mmCIF file of C-alpha atoms in Angstrom:
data_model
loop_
_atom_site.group_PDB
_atom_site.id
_atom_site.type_symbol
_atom_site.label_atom_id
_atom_site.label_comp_id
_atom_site.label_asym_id
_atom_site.label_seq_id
_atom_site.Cartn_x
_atom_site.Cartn_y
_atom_site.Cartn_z
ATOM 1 C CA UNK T 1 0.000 0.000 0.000
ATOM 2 C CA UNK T 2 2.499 2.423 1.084
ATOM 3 C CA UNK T 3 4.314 1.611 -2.155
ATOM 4 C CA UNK T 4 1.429 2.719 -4.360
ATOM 5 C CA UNK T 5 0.907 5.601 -2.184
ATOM 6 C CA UNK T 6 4.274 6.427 -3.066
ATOM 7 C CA UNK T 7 4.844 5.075 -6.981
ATOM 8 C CA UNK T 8 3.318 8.411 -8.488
ATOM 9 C CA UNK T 9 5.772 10.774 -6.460
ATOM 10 C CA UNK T 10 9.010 8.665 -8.556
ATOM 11 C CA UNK T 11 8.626 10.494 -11.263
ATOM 12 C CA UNK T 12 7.998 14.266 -9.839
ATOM 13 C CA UNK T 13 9.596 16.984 -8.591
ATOM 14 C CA UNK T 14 11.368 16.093 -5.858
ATOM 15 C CA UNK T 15 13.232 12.977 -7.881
ATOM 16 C CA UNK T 16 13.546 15.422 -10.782
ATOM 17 C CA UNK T 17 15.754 17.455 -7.724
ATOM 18 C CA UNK T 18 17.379 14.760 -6.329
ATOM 19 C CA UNK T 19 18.763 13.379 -9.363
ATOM 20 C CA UNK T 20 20.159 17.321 -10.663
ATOM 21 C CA UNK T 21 21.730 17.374 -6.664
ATOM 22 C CA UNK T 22 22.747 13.778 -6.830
ATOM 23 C CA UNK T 23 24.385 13.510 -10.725
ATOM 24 C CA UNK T 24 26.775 16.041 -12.305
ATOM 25 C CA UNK T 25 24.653 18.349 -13.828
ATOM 26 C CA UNK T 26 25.122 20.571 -10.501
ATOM 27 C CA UNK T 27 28.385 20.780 -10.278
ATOM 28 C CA UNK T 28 28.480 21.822 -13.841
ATOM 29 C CA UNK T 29 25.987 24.259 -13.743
ATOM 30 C CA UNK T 30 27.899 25.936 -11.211
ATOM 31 C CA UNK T 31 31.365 26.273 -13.303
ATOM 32 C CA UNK T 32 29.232 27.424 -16.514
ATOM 33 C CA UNK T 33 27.302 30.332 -13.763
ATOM 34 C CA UNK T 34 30.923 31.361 -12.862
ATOM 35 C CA UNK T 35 31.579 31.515 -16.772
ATOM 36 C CA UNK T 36 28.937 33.312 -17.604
ATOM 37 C CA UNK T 37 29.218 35.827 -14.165
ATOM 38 C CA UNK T 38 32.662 36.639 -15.543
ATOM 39 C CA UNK T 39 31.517 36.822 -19.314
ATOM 40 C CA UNK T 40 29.070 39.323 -18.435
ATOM 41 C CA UNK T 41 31.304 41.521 -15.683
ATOM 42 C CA UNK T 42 34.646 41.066 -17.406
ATOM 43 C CA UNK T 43 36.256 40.701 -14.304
ATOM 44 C CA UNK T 44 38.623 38.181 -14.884
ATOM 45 C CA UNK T 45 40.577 36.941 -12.183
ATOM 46 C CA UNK T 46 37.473 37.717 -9.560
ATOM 47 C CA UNK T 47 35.467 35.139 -10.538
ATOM 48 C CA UNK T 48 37.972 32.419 -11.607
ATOM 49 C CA UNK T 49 38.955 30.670 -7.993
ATOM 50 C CA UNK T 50 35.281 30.224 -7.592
ATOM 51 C CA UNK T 51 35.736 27.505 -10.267
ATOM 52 C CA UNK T 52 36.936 25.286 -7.673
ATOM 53 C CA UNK T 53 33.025 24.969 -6.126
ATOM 54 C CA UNK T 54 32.689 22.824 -9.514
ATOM 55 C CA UNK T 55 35.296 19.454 -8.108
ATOM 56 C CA UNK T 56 34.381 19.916 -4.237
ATOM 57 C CA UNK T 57 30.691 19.780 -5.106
ATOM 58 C CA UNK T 58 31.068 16.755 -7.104
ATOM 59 C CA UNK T 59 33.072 15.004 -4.203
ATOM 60 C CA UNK T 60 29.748 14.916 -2.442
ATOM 61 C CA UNK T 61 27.562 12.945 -5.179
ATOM 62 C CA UNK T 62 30.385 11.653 -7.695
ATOM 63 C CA UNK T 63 32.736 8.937 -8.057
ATOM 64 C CA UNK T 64 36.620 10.005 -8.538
ATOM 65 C CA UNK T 65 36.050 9.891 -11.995
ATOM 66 C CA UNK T 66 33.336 12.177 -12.289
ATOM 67 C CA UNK T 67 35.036 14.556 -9.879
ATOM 68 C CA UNK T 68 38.077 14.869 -12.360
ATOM 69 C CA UNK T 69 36.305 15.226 -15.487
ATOM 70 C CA UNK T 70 34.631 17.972 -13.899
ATOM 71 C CA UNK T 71 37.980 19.600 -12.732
ATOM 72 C CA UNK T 72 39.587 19.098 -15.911
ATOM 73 C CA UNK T 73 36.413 20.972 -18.076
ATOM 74 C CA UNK T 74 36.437 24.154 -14.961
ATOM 75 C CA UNK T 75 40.375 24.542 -15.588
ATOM 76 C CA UNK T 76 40.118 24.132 -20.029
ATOM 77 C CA UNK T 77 36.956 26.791 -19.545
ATOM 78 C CA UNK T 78 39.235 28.727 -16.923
ATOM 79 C CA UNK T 79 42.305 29.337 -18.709
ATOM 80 C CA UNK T 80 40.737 30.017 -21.693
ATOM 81 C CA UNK T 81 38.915 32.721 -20.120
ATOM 82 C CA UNK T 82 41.434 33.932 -17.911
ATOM 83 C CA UNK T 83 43.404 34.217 -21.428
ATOM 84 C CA UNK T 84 40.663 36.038 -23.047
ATOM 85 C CA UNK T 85 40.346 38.913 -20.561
ATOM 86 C CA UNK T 86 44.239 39.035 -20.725
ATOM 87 C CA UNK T 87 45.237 37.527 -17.215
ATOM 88 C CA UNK T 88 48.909 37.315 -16.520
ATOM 89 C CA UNK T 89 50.740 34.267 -16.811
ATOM 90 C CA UNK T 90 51.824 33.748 -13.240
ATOM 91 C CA UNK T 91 48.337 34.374 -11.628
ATOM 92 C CA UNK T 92 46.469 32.496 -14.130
ATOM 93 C CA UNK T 93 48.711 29.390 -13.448
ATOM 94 C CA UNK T 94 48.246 29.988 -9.501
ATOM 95 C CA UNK T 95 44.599 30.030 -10.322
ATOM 96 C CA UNK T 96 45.096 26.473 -12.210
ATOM 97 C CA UNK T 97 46.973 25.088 -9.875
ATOM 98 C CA UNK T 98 44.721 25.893 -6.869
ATOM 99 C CA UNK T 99 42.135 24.329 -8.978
ATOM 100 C CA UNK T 100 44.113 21.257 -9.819
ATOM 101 C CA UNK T 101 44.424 20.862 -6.070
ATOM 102 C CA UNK T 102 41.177 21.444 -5.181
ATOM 103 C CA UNK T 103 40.217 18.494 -7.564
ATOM 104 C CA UNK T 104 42.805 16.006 -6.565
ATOM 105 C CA UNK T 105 41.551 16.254 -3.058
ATOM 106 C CA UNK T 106 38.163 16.169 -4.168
ATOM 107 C CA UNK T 107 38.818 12.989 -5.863
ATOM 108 C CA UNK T 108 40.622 11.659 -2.880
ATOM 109 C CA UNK T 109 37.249 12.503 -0.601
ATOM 110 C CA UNK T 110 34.761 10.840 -3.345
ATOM 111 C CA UNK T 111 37.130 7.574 -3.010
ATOM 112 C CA UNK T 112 36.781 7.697 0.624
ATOM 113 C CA UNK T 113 32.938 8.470 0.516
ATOM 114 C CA UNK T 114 32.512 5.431 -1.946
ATOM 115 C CA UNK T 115 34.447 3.510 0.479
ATOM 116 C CA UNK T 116 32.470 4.256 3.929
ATOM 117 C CA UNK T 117 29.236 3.506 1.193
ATOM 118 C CA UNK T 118 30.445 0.322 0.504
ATOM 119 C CA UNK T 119 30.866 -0.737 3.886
ATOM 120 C CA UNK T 120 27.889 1.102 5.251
ATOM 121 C CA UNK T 121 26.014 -1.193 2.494
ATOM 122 C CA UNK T 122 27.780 -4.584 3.541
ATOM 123 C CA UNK T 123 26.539 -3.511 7.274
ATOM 124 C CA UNK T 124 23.404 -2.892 5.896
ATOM 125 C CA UNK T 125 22.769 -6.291 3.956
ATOM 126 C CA UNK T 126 24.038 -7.969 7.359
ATOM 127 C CA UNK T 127 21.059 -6.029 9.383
ATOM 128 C CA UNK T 128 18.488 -6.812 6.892
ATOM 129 C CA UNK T 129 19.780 -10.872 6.772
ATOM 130 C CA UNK T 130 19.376 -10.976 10.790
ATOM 131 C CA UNK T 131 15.902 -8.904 10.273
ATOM 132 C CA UNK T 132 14.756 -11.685 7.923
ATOM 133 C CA UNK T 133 16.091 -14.275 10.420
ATOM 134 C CA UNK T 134 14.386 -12.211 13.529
ATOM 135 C CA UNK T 135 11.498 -11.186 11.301
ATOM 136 C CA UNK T 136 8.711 -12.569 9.497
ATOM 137 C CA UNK T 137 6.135 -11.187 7.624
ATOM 138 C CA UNK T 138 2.754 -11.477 9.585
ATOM 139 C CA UNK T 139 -0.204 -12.642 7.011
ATOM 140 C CA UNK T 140 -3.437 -11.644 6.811
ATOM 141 C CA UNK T 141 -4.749 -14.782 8.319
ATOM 142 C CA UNK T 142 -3.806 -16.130 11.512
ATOM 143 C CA UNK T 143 -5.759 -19.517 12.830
ATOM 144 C CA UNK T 144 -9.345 -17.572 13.403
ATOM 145 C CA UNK T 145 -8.224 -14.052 13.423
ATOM 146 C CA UNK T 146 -7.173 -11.295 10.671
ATOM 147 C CA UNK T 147 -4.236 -9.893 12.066
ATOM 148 C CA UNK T 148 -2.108 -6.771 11.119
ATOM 149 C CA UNK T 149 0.900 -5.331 12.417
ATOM 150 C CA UNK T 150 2.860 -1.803 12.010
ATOM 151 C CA UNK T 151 5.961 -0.806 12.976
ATOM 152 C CA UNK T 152 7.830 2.753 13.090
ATOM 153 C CA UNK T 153 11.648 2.718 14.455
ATOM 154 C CA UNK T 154 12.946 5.882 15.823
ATOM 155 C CA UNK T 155 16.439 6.421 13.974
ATOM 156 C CA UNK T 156 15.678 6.004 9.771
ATOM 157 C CA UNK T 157 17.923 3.028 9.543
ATOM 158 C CA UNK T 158 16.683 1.262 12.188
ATOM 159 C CA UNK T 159 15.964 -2.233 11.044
ATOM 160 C CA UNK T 160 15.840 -4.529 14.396
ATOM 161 C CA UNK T 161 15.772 -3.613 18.022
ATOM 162 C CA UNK T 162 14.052 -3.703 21.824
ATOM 163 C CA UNK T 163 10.093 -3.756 20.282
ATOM 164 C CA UNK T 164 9.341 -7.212 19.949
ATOM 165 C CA UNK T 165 5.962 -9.399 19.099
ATOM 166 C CA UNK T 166 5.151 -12.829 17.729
ATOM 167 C CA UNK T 167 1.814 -14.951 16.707
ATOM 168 C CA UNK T 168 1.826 -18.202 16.682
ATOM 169 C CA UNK T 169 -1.003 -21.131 15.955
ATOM 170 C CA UNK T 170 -0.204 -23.684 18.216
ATOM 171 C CA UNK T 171 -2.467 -27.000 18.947
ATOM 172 C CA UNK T 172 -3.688 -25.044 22.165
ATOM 173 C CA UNK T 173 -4.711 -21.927 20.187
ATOM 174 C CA UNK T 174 -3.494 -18.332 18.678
ATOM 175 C CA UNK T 175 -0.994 -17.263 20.871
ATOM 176 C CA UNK T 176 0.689 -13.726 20.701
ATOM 177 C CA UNK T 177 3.099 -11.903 22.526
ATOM 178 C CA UNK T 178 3.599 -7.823 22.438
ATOM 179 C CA UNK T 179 6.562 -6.644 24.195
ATOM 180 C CA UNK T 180 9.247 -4.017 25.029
ATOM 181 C CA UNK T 181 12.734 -4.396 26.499
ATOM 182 C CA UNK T 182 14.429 -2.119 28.467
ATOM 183 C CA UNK T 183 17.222 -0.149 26.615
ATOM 184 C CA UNK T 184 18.652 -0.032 22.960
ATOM 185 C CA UNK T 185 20.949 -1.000 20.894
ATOM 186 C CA UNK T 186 22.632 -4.979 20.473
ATOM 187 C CA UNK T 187 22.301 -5.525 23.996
ATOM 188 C CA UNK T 188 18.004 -4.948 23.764
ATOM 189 C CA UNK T 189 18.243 -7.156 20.005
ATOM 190 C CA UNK T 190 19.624 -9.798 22.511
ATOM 191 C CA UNK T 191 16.908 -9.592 24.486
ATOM 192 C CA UNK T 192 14.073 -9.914 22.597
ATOM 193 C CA UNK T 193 15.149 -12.482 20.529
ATOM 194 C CA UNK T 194 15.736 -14.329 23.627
ATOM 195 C CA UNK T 195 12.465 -13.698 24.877
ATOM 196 C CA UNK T 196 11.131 -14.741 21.276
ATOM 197 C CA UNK T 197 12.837 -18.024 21.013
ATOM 198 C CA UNK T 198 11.441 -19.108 24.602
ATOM 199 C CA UNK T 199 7.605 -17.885 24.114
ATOM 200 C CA UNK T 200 7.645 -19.422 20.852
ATOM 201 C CA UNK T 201 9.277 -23.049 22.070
ATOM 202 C CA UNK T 202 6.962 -22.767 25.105
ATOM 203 C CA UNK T 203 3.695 -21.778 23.370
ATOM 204 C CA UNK T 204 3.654 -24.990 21.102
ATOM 205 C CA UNK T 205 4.717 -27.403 24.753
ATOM 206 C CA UNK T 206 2.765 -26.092 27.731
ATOM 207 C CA UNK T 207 -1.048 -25.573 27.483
ATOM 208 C CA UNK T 208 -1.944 -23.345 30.312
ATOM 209 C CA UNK T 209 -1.230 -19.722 29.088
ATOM 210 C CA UNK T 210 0.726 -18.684 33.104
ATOM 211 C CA UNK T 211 3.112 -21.238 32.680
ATOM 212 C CA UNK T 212 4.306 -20.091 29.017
ATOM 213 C CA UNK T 213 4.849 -16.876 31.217
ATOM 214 C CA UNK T 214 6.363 -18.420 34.032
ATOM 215 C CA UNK T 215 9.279 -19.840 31.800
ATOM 216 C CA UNK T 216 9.916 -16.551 30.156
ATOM 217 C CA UNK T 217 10.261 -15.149 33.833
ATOM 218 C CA UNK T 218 12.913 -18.013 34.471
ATOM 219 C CA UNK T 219 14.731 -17.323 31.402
ATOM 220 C CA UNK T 220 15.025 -14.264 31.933
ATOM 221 C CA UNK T 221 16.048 -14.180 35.035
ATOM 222 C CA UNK T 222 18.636 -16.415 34.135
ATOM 223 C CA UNK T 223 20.249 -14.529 31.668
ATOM 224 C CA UNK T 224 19.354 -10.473 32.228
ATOM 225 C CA UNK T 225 21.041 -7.850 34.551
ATOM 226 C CA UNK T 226 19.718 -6.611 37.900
ATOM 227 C CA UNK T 227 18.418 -3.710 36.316
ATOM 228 C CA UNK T 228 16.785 -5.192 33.014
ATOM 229 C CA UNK T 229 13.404 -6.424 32.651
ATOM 230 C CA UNK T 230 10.878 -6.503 29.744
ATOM 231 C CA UNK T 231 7.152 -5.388 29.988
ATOM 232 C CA UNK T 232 5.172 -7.627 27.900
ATOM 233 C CA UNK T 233 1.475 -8.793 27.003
ATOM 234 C CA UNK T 234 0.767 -12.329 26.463
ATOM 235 C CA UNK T 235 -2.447 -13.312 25.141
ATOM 236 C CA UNK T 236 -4.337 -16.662 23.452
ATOM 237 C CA UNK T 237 -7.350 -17.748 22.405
ATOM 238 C CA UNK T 238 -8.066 -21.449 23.932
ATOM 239 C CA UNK T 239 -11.627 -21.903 23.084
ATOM 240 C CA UNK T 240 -14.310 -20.403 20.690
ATOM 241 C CA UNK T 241 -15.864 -17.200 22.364
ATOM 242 C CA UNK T 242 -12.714 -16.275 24.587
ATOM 243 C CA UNK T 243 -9.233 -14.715 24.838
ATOM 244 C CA UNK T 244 -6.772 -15.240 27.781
ATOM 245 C CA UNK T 245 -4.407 -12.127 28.576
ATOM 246 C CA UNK T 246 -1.397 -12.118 30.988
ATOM 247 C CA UNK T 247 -0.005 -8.416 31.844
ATOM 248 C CA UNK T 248 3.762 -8.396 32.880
ATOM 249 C CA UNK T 249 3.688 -4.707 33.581
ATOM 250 C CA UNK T 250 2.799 -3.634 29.934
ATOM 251 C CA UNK T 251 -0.031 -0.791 28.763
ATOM 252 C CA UNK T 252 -3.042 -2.723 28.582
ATOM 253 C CA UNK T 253 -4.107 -3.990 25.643
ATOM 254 C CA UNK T 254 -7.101 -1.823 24.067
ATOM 255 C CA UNK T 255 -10.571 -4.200 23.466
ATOM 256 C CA UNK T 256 -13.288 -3.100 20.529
ATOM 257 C CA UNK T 257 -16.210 -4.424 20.806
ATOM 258 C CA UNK T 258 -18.356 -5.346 17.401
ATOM 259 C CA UNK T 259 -21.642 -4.771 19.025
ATOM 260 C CA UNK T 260 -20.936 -1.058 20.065
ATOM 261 C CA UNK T 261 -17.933 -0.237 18.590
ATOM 262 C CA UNK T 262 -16.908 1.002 22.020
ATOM 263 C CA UNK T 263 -13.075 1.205 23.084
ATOM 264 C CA UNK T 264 -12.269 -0.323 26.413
ATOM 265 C CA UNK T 265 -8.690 -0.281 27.962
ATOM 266 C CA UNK T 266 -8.122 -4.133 28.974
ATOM 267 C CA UNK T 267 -6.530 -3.355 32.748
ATOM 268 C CA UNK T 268 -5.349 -5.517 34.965
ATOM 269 C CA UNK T 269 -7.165 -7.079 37.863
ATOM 270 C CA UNK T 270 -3.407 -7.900 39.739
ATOM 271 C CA UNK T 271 -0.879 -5.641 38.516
ATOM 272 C CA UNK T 272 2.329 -7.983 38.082
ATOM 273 C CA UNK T 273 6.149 -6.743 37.366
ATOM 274 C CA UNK T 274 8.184 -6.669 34.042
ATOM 275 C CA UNK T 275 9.528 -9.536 32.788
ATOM 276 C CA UNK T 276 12.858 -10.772 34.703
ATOM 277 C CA UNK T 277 11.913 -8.366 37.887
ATOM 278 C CA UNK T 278 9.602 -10.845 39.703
ATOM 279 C CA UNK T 279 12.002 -11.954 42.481
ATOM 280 C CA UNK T 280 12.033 -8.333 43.629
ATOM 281 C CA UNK T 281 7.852 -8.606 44.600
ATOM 282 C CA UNK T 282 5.855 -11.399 46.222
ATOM 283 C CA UNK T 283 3.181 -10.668 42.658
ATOM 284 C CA UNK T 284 2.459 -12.948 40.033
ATOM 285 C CA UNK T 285 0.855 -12.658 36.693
ATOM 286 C CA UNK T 286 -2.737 -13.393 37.032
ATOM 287 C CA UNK T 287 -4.787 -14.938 33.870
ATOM 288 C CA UNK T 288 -7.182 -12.686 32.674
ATOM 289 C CA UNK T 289 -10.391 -14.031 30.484
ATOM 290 C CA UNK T 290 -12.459 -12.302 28.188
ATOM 291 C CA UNK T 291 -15.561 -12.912 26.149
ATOM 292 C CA UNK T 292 -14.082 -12.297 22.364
ATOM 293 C CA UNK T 293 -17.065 -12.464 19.795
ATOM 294 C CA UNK T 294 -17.004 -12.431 16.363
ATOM 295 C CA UNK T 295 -16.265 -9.005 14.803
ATOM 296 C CA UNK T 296 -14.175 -7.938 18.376
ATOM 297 C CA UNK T 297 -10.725 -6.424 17.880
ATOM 298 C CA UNK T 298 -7.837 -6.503 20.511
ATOM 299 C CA UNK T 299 -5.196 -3.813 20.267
ATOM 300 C CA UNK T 300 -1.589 -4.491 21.591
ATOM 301 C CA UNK T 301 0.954 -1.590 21.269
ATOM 302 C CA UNK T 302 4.450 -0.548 22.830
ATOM 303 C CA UNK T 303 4.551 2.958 24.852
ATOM 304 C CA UNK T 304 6.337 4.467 21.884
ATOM 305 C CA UNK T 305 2.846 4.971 20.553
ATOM 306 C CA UNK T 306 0.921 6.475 23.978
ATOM 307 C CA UNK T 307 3.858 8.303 24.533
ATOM 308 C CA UNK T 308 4.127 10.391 21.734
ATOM 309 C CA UNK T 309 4.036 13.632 21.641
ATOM 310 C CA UNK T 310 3.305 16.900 19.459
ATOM 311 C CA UNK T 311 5.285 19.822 19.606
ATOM 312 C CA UNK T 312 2.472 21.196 22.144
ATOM 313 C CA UNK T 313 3.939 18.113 24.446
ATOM 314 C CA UNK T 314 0.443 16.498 23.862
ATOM 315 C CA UNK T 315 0.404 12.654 23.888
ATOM 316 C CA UNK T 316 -0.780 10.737 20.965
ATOM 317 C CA UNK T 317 -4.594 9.605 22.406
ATOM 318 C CA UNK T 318 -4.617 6.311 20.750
ATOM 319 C CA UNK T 319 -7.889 4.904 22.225
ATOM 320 C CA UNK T 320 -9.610 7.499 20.556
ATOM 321 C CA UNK T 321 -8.068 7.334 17.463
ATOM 322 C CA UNK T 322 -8.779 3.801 17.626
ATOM 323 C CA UNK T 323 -12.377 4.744 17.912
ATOM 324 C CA UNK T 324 -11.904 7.045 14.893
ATOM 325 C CA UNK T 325 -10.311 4.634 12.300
ATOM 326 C CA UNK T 326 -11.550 0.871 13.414
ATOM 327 C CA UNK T 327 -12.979 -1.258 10.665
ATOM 328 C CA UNK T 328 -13.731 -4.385 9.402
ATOM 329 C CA UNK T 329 -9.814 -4.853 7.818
ATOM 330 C CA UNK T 330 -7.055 -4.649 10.177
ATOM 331 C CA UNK T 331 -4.391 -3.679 8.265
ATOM 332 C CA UNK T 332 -6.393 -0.212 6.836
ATOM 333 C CA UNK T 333 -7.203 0.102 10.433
ATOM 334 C CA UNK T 334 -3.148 0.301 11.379
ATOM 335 C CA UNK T 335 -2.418 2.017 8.318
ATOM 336 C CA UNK T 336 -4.844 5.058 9.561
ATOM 337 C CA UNK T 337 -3.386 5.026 12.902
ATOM 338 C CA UNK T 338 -0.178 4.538 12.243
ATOM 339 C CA UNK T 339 -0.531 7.834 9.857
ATOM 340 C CA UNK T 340 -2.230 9.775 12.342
ATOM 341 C CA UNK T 341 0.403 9.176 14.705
ATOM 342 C CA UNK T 342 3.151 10.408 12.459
ATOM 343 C CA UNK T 343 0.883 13.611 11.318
ATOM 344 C CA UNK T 344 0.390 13.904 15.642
ATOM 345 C CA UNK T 345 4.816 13.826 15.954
ATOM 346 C CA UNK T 346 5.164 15.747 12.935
ATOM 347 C CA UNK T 347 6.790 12.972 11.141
ATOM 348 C CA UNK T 348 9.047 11.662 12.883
ATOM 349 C CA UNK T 349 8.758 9.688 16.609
ATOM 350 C CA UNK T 350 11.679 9.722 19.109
ATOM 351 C CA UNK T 351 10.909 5.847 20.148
ATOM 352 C CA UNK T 352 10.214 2.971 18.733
ATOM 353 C CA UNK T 353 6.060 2.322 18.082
ATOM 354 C CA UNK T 354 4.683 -1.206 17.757
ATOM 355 C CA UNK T 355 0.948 -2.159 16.679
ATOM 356 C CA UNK T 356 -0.603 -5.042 16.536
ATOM 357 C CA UNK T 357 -4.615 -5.964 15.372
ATOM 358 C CA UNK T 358 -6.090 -9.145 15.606
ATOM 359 C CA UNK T 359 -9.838 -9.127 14.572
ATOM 360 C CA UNK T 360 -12.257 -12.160 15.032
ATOM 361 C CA UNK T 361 -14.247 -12.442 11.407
ATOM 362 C CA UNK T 362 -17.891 -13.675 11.675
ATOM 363 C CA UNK T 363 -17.004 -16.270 9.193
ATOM 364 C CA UNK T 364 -13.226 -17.975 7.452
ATOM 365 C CA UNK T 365 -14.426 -19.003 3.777
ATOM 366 C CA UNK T 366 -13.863 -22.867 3.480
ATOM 367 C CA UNK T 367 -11.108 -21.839 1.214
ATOM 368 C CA UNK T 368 -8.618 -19.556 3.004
ATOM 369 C CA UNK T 369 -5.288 -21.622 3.844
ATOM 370 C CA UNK T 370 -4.007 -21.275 6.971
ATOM 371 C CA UNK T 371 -0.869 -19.876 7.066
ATOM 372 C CA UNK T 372 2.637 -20.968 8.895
ATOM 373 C CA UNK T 373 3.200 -19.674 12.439
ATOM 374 C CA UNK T 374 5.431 -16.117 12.399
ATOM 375 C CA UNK T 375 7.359 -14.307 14.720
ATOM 376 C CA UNK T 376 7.915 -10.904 14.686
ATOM 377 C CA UNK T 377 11.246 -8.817 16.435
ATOM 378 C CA UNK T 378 10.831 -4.897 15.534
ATOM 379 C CA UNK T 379 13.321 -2.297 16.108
ATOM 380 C CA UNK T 380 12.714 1.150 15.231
ATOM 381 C CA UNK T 381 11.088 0.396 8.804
ATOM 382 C CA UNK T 382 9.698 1.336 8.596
ATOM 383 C CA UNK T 383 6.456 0.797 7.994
#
């Protein structure tokens, strides 16, 4: 969808821009200006350093080669002008040769650039290989449920990180998971693929929904820091007509009702801790159950949604735009939220945002295959 949105903008303006900025054809239209400046004024030797712009623009957006052609036709177009307007010898040659310099280090800066490119592309390609390792792409169809998921990472090449959720159709049910880990960076990727790999080995073996939890817990504890923890929601659907939900000191997973259409925050009857923090309290996770109809929706999100903010230090009121946007099709559901949110920031968030729909249809046609189980580890893509 986005990539429609975006297909008609290739060909307009703003690529017509980028490709003048990005190519040669700026570089050169700033020698031939300097030509024509000193054409018109006669000035001579005035205008002539200001050549050099030509070669240290084109370091920018140019390979060596294109940076030297480029200093080779400002210094031809130079010296004949500077012999034109009758420039002496000596300071037309310093002129060249400042230029010649000017180019040669030019050149030497493109190499570099095209050097830190290459390697900033092999560390790329290694990112996007563990993303498709960590990552999976959810489908539209999950056991009973549509689902739909969105994802906005704070830094623009964000590609995996601390935001993690998973769905999985296991013989006890759809079970999901919706959680954040404490912290950034390798250390948080560590984390959540840890706390991946155990929910989605212990979804498929144990049947009661607490105990999936309680291994997570144990895991964790195993293997975090005093001070780490991860909030998370765990959720599955045992049965026909219900949904179990298990909050680990997450923001409570927002329930839409088909009947009324009315937004209700799922809270917690027994607050519990994070993730990996429960030997510090004498709580547990308690198992929450909830009628889930045909046509209800259930919401889970990470805080880097409810605590957005607009330049008026407003936060992002997502239950309401919930209320605003829901509909029968999950993903044009996240796709209006998820746009609102960025309009709300002003384009771009300061945290990672995670959203995940799962919708109950009155009725799967006979036909619709059901898909493989995914898992899903988000940091900061784009959606």
């Amino acid at each position: 969808m986005n990539q429609a949105r975006h297909r008609g903008a290739v060909h307009g303006p703003t690529h017509l821009f980028r490709h003048v900025v990005a190519g040669p054809v700026l570089p050169v239209l700033i020698v031939l200006v300097v030509i024509l400046v000193d054409l018109a004024g006669g000035a001579g030797m005035i205008w002539l350093p200001l050549l050099a712009a030509g070669p240290a623009l084109a370091a920018s957006t140019n390979e060596p080669r294109g940076v030297l052609c480029i200093g080779l036709f400002a210094a031809l177009l130079g010296g004949l002008l500077g012999i034109r307007d009758g420039v002496p010898a000596h300071e037309l040659m310093a002129v060249l040769s400042a230029l010649a310099a000017v180019t040669l280090a030019s050149g030497l800066a493109s190499a570099l650039r095209g050097r830190r490119e290459r390697v900033l592309a092999a560390v790329r390609s290694v990112a996007e290989a563990a993303q498709h390792a960590l990552l999976k792409p959810v489908p539209e169809i999950v056991g009973p449920f549509q689902t739909a998921v969105r994802y906005s990472a704070a830094a623009a090449e964000a590609r995996i990180g601390g935001d993690l959720y998973a769905l999985v159709d296991t013989p006890y049910g759809v079970r999901l998971i919706v959680g954040d880990v404490r912290g950034k960076g390798l250390p948080a990727v560590s984390t959540a693929a840890l706390v991946l790999g155990v929910f989605r080995e212990a979804a498929y073996d144990e049947p009661d929904l607490l105990t999936v939890v309680d291994r997570i817990e144990r895991s964790l504890a195993r293997n975090l820091g005093a001070d780490d923890f991860v909030t998370a929601v765990v959720a599955g659907h045992p049965r026909a007509g219900q949904l179990e939900v298990v909050n680990c000191g997450h923001a409570p997973p927002l329930l839409v009702r088909s009947a009324s259409a009315a937004v209700t925050a799922v809270e917690s009857s027994r607050p519990a801790p994070p993730l990996g923090l429960r030997a510090l309290t004498d709580e547990t996770p308690s198992l929450q159950v909830l009628p889930f109809a045909d046509g209800d929706q259930l919401l889970l999100y990470t805080d880097g949604v409810t605590e957005a903010r607009d330049h008026g230090r407003a936060f992002y009121p997502l239950a309401e735009g919930l209320a605003r946007h829901v509909s029968d099709a999950p993903a044009r559901t996240l796709d209006a939220l998820h746009d609102e949110l960025l309009a709300h920031v002003g384009g771009r968030l300061h945290d990672d945002a995670a959203l995940l729909l799962i919708r109950k249809p009155a009725a799967v046609g006979p036909g619709i295959p059901q898909p493989a189980p995914s898992e899903l580890l988000l940091d900061d893509q784009a959606i």
